[in-house]
PDB file of C-alpha atoms in Angstrom:
ATOM      1  CA  MET A   1      75.333  94.945  88.666  1.00 58.00           C
ATOM      2  CA  SER A   2      72.445  94.738  91.096  1.00 74.00           C
ATOM      3  CA  ASP A   3      71.775  97.649  93.447  1.00 90.00           C
ATOM      4  CA  ARG A   4      72.323  95.416  96.465  1.00 90.00           C
ATOM      5  CA  ARG A   5      75.661  94.168  95.146  1.00 92.00           C
ATOM      6  CA  THR A   6      76.746  97.725  94.317  1.00 94.00           C
ATOM      7  CA  GLU A   7      75.837  98.906  97.818  1.00 95.00           C
ATOM      8  CA  ILE A   8      77.874  96.068  99.331  1.00 96.00           C
ATOM      9  CA  LEU A   9      80.881  97.114  97.235  1.00 97.00           C
ATOM     10  CA  ARG A  10      80.405 100.770  98.239  1.00 96.00           C
ATOM     11  CA  ALA A  11      80.257  99.649 101.865  1.00 96.00           C
ATOM     12  CA  ALA A  12      83.379  97.487 101.435  1.00 97.00           C
ATOM     13  CA  THR A  13      85.244 100.483 100.012  1.00 97.00           C
ATOM     14  CA  ARG A  14      84.137 102.612 102.993  1.00 96.00           C
ATOM     15  CA  VAL A  15      85.154  99.961 105.528  1.00 96.00           C
ATOM     16  CA  ILE A  16      88.534  99.360 103.875  1.00 97.00           C
ATOM     17  CA  SER A  17      89.226 103.097 103.687  1.00 96.00           C
ATOM     18  CA  ARG A  18      88.334 103.444 107.379  1.00 94.00           C
ATOM     19  CA  ARG A  19      89.785 100.272 108.903  1.00 93.00           C
ATOM     20  CA  GLY A  20      92.096  98.775 106.298  1.00 92.00           C
ATOM     21  CA  VAL A  21      91.980  95.383 104.630  1.00 93.00           C
ATOM     22  CA  ARG A  22      92.962  93.599 107.821  1.00 90.00           C
ATOM     23  CA  GLY A  23      90.131  95.387 109.607  1.00 88.00           C
ATOM     24  CA  LEU A  24      87.524  94.237 107.086  1.00 92.00           C
ATOM     25  CA  ARG A  25      85.116  91.930 108.901  1.00 93.00           C
ATOM     26  CA  VAL A  26      82.105  90.463 107.131  1.00 93.00           C
ATOM     27  CA  ALA A  27      79.834  91.288 110.084  1.00 93.00           C
ATOM     28  CA  GLU A  28      80.886  94.951 109.972  1.00 93.00           C
ATOM     29  CA  LEU A  29      80.547  95.002 106.196  1.00 95.00           C
ATOM     30  CA  ALA A  30      77.047  93.543 106.460  1.00 95.00           C
ATOM     31  CA  ALA A  31      76.062  96.199 109.014  1.00 95.00           C
ATOM     32  CA  GLU A  32      77.581  98.963 106.869  1.00 94.00           C
ATOM     33  CA  ALA A  33      75.705  97.730 103.778  1.00 95.00           C
ATOM     34  CA  GLY A  34      72.489  97.031 105.661  1.00 94.00           C
ATOM     35  CA  VAL A  35      72.376  93.384 104.578  1.00 95.00           C
ATOM     36  CA  SER A  36      72.930  89.991 106.162  1.00 94.00           C
ATOM     37  CA  ALA A  37      76.336  88.306 106.220  1.00 94.00           C
ATOM     38  CA  SER A  38      74.830  85.378 104.313  1.00 94.00           C
ATOM     39  CA  LEU A  39      73.881  87.725 101.460  1.00 93.00           C
ATOM     40  CA  ILE A  40      77.483  88.904 101.267  1.00 94.00           C
ATOM     41  CA  TYR A  41      78.686  85.307 101.021  1.00 93.00           C
ATOM     42  CA  TYR A  42      75.996  84.607  98.429  1.00 92.00           C
ATOM     43  CA  HIS A  43      77.295  87.416  96.205  1.00 92.00           C
ATOM     44  CA  PHE A  44      81.032  87.097  96.853  1.00 93.00           C
ATOM     45  CA  THR A  45      81.660  83.524  98.142  1.00 90.00           C
ATOM     46  CA  ASP A  46      84.546  84.492 100.448  1.00 91.00           C
ATOM     47  CA  ARG A  47      86.750  87.317 101.692  1.00 90.00           C
ATOM     48  CA  ALA A  48      89.039  87.045  98.645  1.00 90.00           C
ATOM     49  CA  GLY A  49      86.007  87.512  96.394  1.00 93.00           C
ATOM     50  CA  ILE A  50      84.988  90.608  98.338  1.00 95.00           C
ATOM     51  CA  LEU A  51      88.478  92.092  97.972  1.00 94.00           C
ATOM     52  CA  ARG A  52      88.748  91.211  94.277  1.00 94.00           C
ATOM     53  CA  GLU A  53      85.399  92.747  93.398  1.00 95.00           C
ATOM     54  CA  THR A  54      85.988  95.782  95.617  1.00 96.00           C
ATOM     55  CA  LEU A  55      89.218  96.392  93.708  1.00 95.00           C
ATOM     56  CA  GLU A  56      87.251  96.270  90.437  1.00 94.00           C
ATOM     57  CA  PHE A  57      84.597  98.578  91.883  1.00 96.00           C
ATOM     58  CA  ILE A  58      87.252 101.108  92.939  1.00 96.00           C
ATOM     59  CA  GLY A  59      88.745 101.036  89.435  1.00 94.00           C
ATOM     60  CA  GLU A  60      85.359 101.547  87.785  1.00 94.00           C
ATOM     61  CA  ARG A  61      84.492 104.378  90.147  1.00 95.00           C
ATOM     62  CA  ALA A  62      87.839 106.069  89.429  1.00 95.00           C
ATOM     63  CA  ASP A  63      87.138 105.691  85.701  1.00 92.00           C
ATOM     64  CA  ARG A  64      83.861 107.553  86.220  1.00 92.00           C
ATOM     65  CA  TYR A  65      85.225 110.508  88.168  1.00 92.00           C
ATOM     66  CA  THR A  66      88.329 110.878  85.992  1.00 91.00           C
ATOM     67  CA  ALA A  67      86.083 110.966  82.924  1.00 88.00           C
ATOM     68  CA  GLU A  68      84.544 114.230  84.204  1.00 82.00           C
ATOM     69  CA  ARG A  69      86.974 116.366  82.213  1.00 69.00           C
ATOM     70  CA  SER A  70      86.425 119.808  80.781  1.00 69.00           C
ATOM     71  CA  PRO A  71      84.520 120.021  77.506  1.00 69.00           C
ATOM     72  CA  GLY A  72      86.844 119.871  74.537  1.00 64.00           C
ATOM     73  CA  SER A  73      89.717 118.272  76.448  1.00 62.00           C
ATOM     74  CA  ALA A  74      89.353 115.116  74.330  1.00 65.00           C
ATOM     75  CA  ASP A  75      90.401 117.250  71.364  1.00 78.00           C
ATOM     76  CA  ASP A  76      93.779 117.865  72.997  1.00 89.00           C
ATOM     77  CA  PRO A  77      95.478 114.672  74.241  1.00 91.00           C
ATOM     78  CA  ARG A  78      97.885 116.585  76.510  1.00 92.00           C
ATOM     79  CA  THR A  79      95.012 118.340  78.272  1.00 92.00           C
ATOM     80  CA  GLU A  80      93.019 115.120  78.488  1.00 92.00           C
ATOM     81  CA  LEU A  81      95.982 113.278  80.030  1.00 94.00           C
ATOM     82  CA  THR A  82      96.697 116.043  82.528  1.00 95.00           C
ATOM     83  CA  GLN A  83      93.083 116.426  83.583  1.00 94.00           C
ATOM     84  CA  MET A  84      92.569 112.673  83.913  1.00 94.00           C
ATOM     85  CA  LEU A  85      95.565 112.258  86.224  1.00 96.00           C
ATOM     86  CA  LEU A  86      94.889 115.400  88.263  1.00 96.00           C
ATOM     87  CA  LEU A  87      91.307 114.274  88.893  1.00 96.00           C
ATOM     88  CA  GLU A  88      92.828 111.457  90.979  1.00 96.00           C
ATOM     89  CA  LEU A  89      93.986 114.188  93.375  1.00 97.00           C
ATOM     90  CA  GLN A  90      90.869 116.089  94.381  1.00 95.00           C
ATOM     91  CA  ASP A  91      89.524 116.732  97.838  1.00 96.00           C
ATOM     92  CA  THR A  92      86.164 114.982  97.593  1.00 96.00           C
ATOM     93  CA  ALA A  93      84.855 112.236  99.841  1.00 95.00           C
ATOM     94  CA  GLU A  94      84.638 109.818  96.902  1.00 95.00           C
ATOM     95  CA  VAL A  95      88.229 110.376  95.740  1.00 96.00           C
ATOM     96  CA  ARG A  96      89.614 110.281  99.286  1.00 97.00           C
ATOM     97  CA  GLU A  97      87.755 107.042 100.004  1.00 96.00           C
ATOM     98  CA  ASN A  98      88.739 105.470  96.679  1.00 96.00           C
ATOM     99  CA  SER A  99      92.388 106.483  96.966  1.00 96.00           C
ATOM    100  CA  THR A 100      92.643 105.325 100.567  1.00 97.00           C
ATOM    101  CA  ALA A 101      91.089 101.945  99.757  1.00 96.00           C
ATOM    102  CA  TRP A 102      93.304 101.534  96.658  1.00 96.00           C
ATOM    103  CA  GLY A 103      96.417 102.285  98.715  1.00 95.00           C
ATOM    104  CA  GLU A 104      95.315  99.866 101.415  1.00 95.00           C
ATOM    105  CA  LEU A 105      94.668  97.105  98.867  1.00 95.00           C
ATOM    106  CA  ARG A 106      98.074  97.759  97.269  1.00 94.00           C
ATOM    107  CA  ALA A 107      99.823  97.552 100.639  1.00 94.00           C
ATOM    108  CA  SER A 108      97.965  94.350 101.537  1.00 93.00           C
ATOM    109  CA  ALA A 109      98.924  92.756  98.228  1.00 93.00           C
ATOM    110  CA  VAL A 110     102.508  92.592  99.496  1.00 93.00           C
ATOM    111  CA  PHE A 111     101.362  89.803 101.834  1.00 91.00           C
ATOM    112  CA  ASP A 112      98.516  88.285  99.787  1.00 89.00           C
ATOM    113  CA  PRO A 113      99.496  86.531  96.521  1.00 90.00           C
ATOM    114  CA  ASP A 114      95.879  86.261  95.315  1.00 85.00           C
ATOM    115  CA  LEU A 115      95.287  89.965  95.816  1.00 91.00           C
ATOM    116  CA  ARG A 116      98.673  90.665  94.219  1.00 93.00           C
ATOM    117  CA  GLU A 117      97.539  89.102  90.936  1.00 92.00           C
ATOM    118  CA  ASP A 118      94.287  91.069  90.905  1.00 92.00           C
ATOM    119  CA  LEU A 119      96.100  94.294  91.699  1.00 94.00           C
ATOM    120  CA  ALA A 120      98.710  93.637  89.004  1.00 94.00           C
ATOM    121  CA  ARG A 121      95.920  93.259  86.427  1.00 94.00           C
ATOM    122  CA  ALA A 122      94.210  96.460  87.576  1.00 94.00           C
ATOM    123  CA  THR A 123      97.512  98.343  87.542  1.00 96.00           C
ATOM    124  CA  HIS A 124      98.349  97.014  84.084  1.00 96.00           C
ATOM    125  CA  THR A 125      95.008  98.267  82.767  1.00 95.00           C
ATOM    126  CA  TRP A 126      95.564 101.706  84.300  1.00 95.00           C
ATOM    127  CA  VAL A 127      99.124 101.954  82.923  1.00 97.00           C
ATOM    128  CA  HIS A 128      97.848 100.876  79.497  1.00 97.00           C
ATOM    129  CA  GLU A 129      95.200 103.645  79.533  1.00 95.00           C
ATOM    130  CA  ILE A 130      97.797 106.285  80.415  1.00 97.00           C
ATOM    131  CA  ALA A 131     100.229 104.915  77.801  1.00 97.00           C
ATOM    132  CA  TYR A 132      97.439 105.183  75.215  1.00 96.00           C
ATOM    133  CA  LEU A 133      96.906 108.864  76.095  1.00 94.00           C
ATOM    134  CA  LEU A 134     100.660 109.478  75.959  1.00 95.00           C
ATOM    135  CA  GLY A 135     100.673 107.816  72.539  1.00 95.00           C
ATOM    136  CA  ARG A 136      97.938 110.180  71.386  1.00 94.00           C
ATOM    137  CA  ALA A 137      99.982 113.133  72.651  1.00 92.00           C
ATOM    138  CA  HIS A 138     103.161 111.840  70.960  1.00 89.00           C
ATOM    139  CA  PRO A 139     102.043 109.429  68.209  1.00 89.00           C
ATOM    140  CA  SER A 140     105.536 109.143  66.749  1.00 84.00           C
ATOM    141  CA  GLY A 141     106.930 107.790  70.022  1.00 86.00           C
ATOM    142  CA  THR A 142     107.443 104.119  70.701  1.00 93.00           C
ATOM    143  CA  ALA A 143     105.094 101.891  72.656  1.00 94.00           C
ATOM    144  CA  PRO A 144     107.858 100.957  75.157  1.00 96.00           C
ATOM    145  CA  ALA A 145     108.598 104.661  75.769  1.00 95.00           C
ATOM    146  CA  HIS A 146     104.898 105.400  76.309  1.00 96.00           C
ATOM    147  CA  ALA A 147     104.585 102.428  78.683  1.00 97.00           C
ATOM    148  CA  ALA A 148     107.659 103.445  80.698  1.00 97.00           C
ATOM    149  CA  SER A 149     106.377 107.003  80.999  1.00 97.00           C
ATOM    150  CA  ALA A 150     102.942 105.718  82.061  1.00 98.00           C
ATOM    151  CA  GLU A 151     104.569 103.504  84.730  1.00 98.00           C
ATOM    152  CA  ARG A 152     106.458 106.479  86.139  1.00 98.00           C
ATOM    153  CA  LEU A 153     103.404 108.748  86.167  1.00 98.00           C
ATOM    154  CA  THR A 154     101.050 106.228  87.778  1.00 98.00           C
ATOM    155  CA  ALA A 155     103.656 105.254  90.404  1.00 98.00           C
ATOM    156  CA  LEU A 156     104.258 108.924  91.191  1.00 98.00           C
ATOM    157  CA  LEU A 157     100.523 109.566  91.432  1.00 98.00           C
ATOM    158  CA  GLU A 158     100.112 106.701  93.905  1.00 97.00           C
ATOM    159  CA  GLY A 159     102.975 108.004  96.025  1.00 97.00           C
ATOM    160  CA  LEU A 160     101.693 111.580  95.972  1.00 98.00           C
ATOM    161  CA  SER A 161      98.231 110.330  96.881  1.00 97.00           C
ATOM    162  CA  VAL A 162      99.533 108.433  99.912  1.00 96.00           C
ATOM    163  CA  ARG A 163     101.517 111.452 101.073  1.00 97.00           C
ATOM    164  CA  TRP A 164      98.501 113.737 100.629  1.00 97.00           C
ATOM    165  CA  LEU A 165      96.105 111.337 102.377  1.00 96.00           C
ATOM    166  CA  SER A 166      98.544 110.793 105.254  1.00 96.00           C
ATOM    167  CA  GLY A 167      98.873 114.534 105.785  1.00 97.00           C
ATOM    168  CA  SER A 168     102.535 114.868 104.845  1.00 97.00           C
ATOM    169  CA  LEU A 169     101.911 116.766 101.595  1.00 97.00           C
ATOM    170  CA  PRO A 170      99.349 119.498 100.908  1.00 98.00           C
ATOM    171  CA  LEU A 171      96.969 118.692  98.058  1.00 98.00           C
ATOM    172  CA  ASP A 172      97.847 121.764  95.992  1.00 97.00           C
ATOM    173  CA  HIS A 173     101.546 120.873  96.206  1.00 98.00           C
ATOM    174  CA  ALA A 174     100.848 117.246  95.206  1.00 98.00           C
ATOM    175  CA  ARG A 175      98.846 118.473  92.202  1.00 98.00           C
ATOM    176  CA  ARG A 176     101.626 120.890  91.211  1.00 98.00           C
ATOM    177  CA  LEU A 177     104.266 118.144  91.430  1.00 98.00           C
ATOM    178  CA  LEU A 178     102.138 115.805  89.329  1.00 98.00           C
ATOM    179  CA  GLY A 179     101.504 118.508  86.721  1.00 97.00           C
ATOM    180  CA  GLU A 180     105.250 119.194  86.489  1.00 97.00           C
ATOM    181  CA  ALA A 181     105.967 115.472  86.129  1.00 98.00           C
ATOM    182  CA  ILE A 182     103.428 115.152  83.315  1.00 97.00           C
ATOM    183  CA  GLU A 183     105.053 118.052  81.482  1.00 95.00           C
ATOM    184  CA  ALA A 184     108.522 116.538  82.022  1.00 95.00           C
ATOM    185  CA  GLU A 185     107.393 113.157  80.665  1.00 95.00           C
ATOM    186  CA  LEU A 186     105.804 114.767  77.606  1.00 93.00           C
ATOM    187  CA  LEU A 187     108.932 116.851  77.013  1.00 92.00           C
ATOM    188  CA  ASP A 188     111.106 113.753  77.354  1.00 90.00           C
ATOM    189  CA  LEU A 189     108.945 111.857  74.867  1.00 89.00           C
ATOM    190  CA  GLY A 190     109.234 114.788  72.463  1.00 82.00           C
ATOM    191  CA  ARG A 191     113.031 114.886  72.839  1.00 81.00           C
ATOM    192  CA  ALA A 192     113.316 111.136  72.281  1.00 69.00           C
ATOM    193  CA  HIS A 193     111.397 111.515  69.037  1.00 60.00           C
ATOM    194  CA  ALA A 194     113.446 114.539  67.891  1.00 62.00           C
ATOM    195  CA  GLY A 195     116.797 112.996  68.822  1.00 54.00           C
TER     196      GLY A 195
END
């Protein structure tokens, strides 16, 4: 991806996290990115293209910062899973911005069928990644059980993130609740296999 295109997507994420999807104006985005509005249309064609590619950018950026796990965690699937999910709840500008923009895009998808399809694909990919890690932690479990557990964990993480970002839940408490939920899901997968 070109540097200019990447900077436009960074700027779109900033604007969405500050003003929401409805507040995203191409003129403001152009000013934020330091480019002309025509260059934005050249790269993204229309507003839907901006939103679609910003959603992809947010997902790729989250993949990068959740990959920053402790050395050796890949050797232990439980630790890798826990660290990956907890890295979505950290008090850094990048995570706050990403999580706010993701939540805003999710909320807007309720009213925008095109965005809904893009968000469903991104969510499916995320759930699949978590189900894969759950499968590594409990290889004898079933794919449907791993997928259901991944759905619960990712939905909980999104809800905890919104509560943290909106100021109704302290970050340390959100992280503790998520950690407990991960342990409960792993325990439940283990019981299903044993029973």
